[in-house]
Structure formats: C-alpha cells, structure tokens
Short mmCIF file of C-alpha atoms in Angstrom, two decimals:
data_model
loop_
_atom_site.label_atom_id
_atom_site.label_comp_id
_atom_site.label_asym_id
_atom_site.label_seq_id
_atom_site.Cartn_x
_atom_site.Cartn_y
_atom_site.Cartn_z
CA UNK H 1 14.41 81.85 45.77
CA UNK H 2 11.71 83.85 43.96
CA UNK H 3 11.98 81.03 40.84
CA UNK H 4 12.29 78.20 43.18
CA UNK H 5 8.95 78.98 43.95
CA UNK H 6 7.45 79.75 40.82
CA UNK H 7 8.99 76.10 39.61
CA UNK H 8 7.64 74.52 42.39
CA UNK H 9 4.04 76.15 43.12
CA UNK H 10 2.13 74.06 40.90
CA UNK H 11 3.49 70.30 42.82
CA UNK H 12 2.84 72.34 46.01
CA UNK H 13 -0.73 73.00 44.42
CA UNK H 14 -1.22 69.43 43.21
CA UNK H 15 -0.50 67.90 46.31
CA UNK H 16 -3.09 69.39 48.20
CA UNK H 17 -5.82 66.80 46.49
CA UNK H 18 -5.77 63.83 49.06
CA UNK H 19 -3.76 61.06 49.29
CA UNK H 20 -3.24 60.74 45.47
CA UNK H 21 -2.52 64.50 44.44
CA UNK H 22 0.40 63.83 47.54
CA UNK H 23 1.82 60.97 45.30
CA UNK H 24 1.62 62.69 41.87
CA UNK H 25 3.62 65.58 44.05
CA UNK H 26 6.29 62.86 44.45
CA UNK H 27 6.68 61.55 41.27
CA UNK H 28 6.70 65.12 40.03
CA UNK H 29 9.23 66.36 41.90
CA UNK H 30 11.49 63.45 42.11
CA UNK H 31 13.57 64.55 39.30
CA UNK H 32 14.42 67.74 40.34
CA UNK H 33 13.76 68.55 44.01
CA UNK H 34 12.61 71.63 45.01
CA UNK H 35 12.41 72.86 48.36
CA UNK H 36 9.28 74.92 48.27
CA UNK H 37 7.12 71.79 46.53
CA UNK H 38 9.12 69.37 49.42
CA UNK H 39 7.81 71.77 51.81
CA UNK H 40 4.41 71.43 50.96
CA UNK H 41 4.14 67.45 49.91
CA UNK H 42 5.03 66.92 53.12
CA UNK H 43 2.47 69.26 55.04
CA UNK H 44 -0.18 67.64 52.16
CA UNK H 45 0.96 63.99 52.95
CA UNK H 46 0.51 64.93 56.80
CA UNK H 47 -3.03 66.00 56.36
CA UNK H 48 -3.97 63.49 53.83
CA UNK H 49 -2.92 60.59 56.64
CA UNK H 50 -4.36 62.82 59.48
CA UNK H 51 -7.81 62.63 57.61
CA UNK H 52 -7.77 58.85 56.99
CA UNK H 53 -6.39 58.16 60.49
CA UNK H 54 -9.51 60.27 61.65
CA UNK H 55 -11.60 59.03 59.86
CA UNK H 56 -11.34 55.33 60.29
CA UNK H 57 -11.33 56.02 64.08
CA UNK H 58 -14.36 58.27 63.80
CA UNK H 59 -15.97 56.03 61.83
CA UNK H 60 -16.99 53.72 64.45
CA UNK H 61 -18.87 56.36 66.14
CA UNK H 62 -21.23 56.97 63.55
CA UNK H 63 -22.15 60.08 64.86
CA UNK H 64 -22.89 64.02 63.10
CA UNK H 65 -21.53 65.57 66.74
CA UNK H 66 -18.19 63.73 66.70
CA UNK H 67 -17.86 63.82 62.51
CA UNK H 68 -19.08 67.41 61.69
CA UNK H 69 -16.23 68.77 63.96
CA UNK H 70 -13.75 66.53 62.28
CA UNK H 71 -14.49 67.67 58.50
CA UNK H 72 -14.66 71.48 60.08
CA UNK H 73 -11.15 70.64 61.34
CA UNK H 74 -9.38 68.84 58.15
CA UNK H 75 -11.48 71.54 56.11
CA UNK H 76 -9.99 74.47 57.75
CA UNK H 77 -6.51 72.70 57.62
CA UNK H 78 -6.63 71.89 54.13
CA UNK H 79 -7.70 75.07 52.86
CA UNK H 80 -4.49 77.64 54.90
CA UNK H 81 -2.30 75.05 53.53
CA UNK H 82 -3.44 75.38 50.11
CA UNK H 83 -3.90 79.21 50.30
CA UNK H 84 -0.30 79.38 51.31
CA UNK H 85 1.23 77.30 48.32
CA UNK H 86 -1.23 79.28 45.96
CA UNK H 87 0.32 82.67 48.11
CA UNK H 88 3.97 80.98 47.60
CA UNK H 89 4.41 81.10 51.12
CA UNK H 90 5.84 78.26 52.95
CA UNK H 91 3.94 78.56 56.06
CA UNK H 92 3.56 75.37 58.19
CA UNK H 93 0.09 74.53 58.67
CA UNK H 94 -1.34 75.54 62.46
CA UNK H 95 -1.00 72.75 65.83
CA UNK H 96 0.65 69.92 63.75
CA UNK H 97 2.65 71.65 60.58
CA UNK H 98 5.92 71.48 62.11
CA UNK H 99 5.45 67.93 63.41
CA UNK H 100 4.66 67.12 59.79
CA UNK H 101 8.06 68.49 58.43
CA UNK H 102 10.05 66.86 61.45
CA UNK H 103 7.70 63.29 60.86
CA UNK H 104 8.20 63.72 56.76
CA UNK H 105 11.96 65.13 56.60
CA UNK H 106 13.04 62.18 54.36
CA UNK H 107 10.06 62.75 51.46
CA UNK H 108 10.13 65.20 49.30
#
C-alpha cells in the first residue's frame, strides 16, 4: 500500500491545480490506475467544478461580502486536500469529500 502511494502521490499532487491539473491527473493515470491518485482526482475534480459552479453564480452579485467568503471557502478546501496528498493520506476533504467520491466513482 506504502508504494501505491509513493507511485501515485505526484498525479494526486498534480491534480490539485484547477480544472486542467484534474485532466493531466487523468491522462496520467489512465494507464495504470492507482487507487490513491483516483482518490484524489476525484476530490480535485469536485473542487475544481465546485469553484466554477460558485463562481459563475457569484458572479452576478458582484459583491466583496458574498465573494471574499467564497475564495476563503475553496481556499481552505483546496489547501487540506492538497496537504493530505502531499501527507499521502487519503483523507476526504471536509462537508462535501465523500459526496465527491460517491458523485466521481466512475473517474479515476
């Protein structure tokens, strides 16, 4: 499990950089799938369409009070799921991780 890991830490890593880091994750780990890198493409894919789902909506508000607290929010996300692939830990990311990996099953 230990190698899996290892192998599979720097798609995990690499996916974490929006929407296209999530797609080089793909390609990367088409070939041979690993479960730790499947694990965290699909949290990164989650949080990448979160972001642009938020954003578009948000948009239309042009306003700092509803914005600020939406970057805060992604931001905070973003950065425990990207400490946990760096920590090889396969920790789903807080309030909507496990929706992710129930929503994303099939990818990876």
């Amino acid at each position: 499990m230990n190698n899996s890991i290892e192998e599979g830490k720097s798609i995990a890593i690499t996916s974490y950089i929006l929407i296209i880091g999530v797609l080089i994750a793909m390609s990367m780990n088409s070939e041979n799938k690993n479960s730790f890198a499947s694990f965290h493409i699909r949290q990164a894919l989650g949080l990448s369409l979160a972001f642009i789902s938020f954003g578009a909506i948000i948009s239309n508000f042009d306003s700092f009070m509803i914005t600020f607290p939406m970057w805060i929010c992604i931001s905070i996300l973003w950065t425990y799921g990207i400490f946990s692939a760096i920590q090889g830990q396969m920790r789903p990311i807080p309030l909507v991780g496990n929706l992710f990996q129930k929503w994303f099953k099939s990818i990876g």
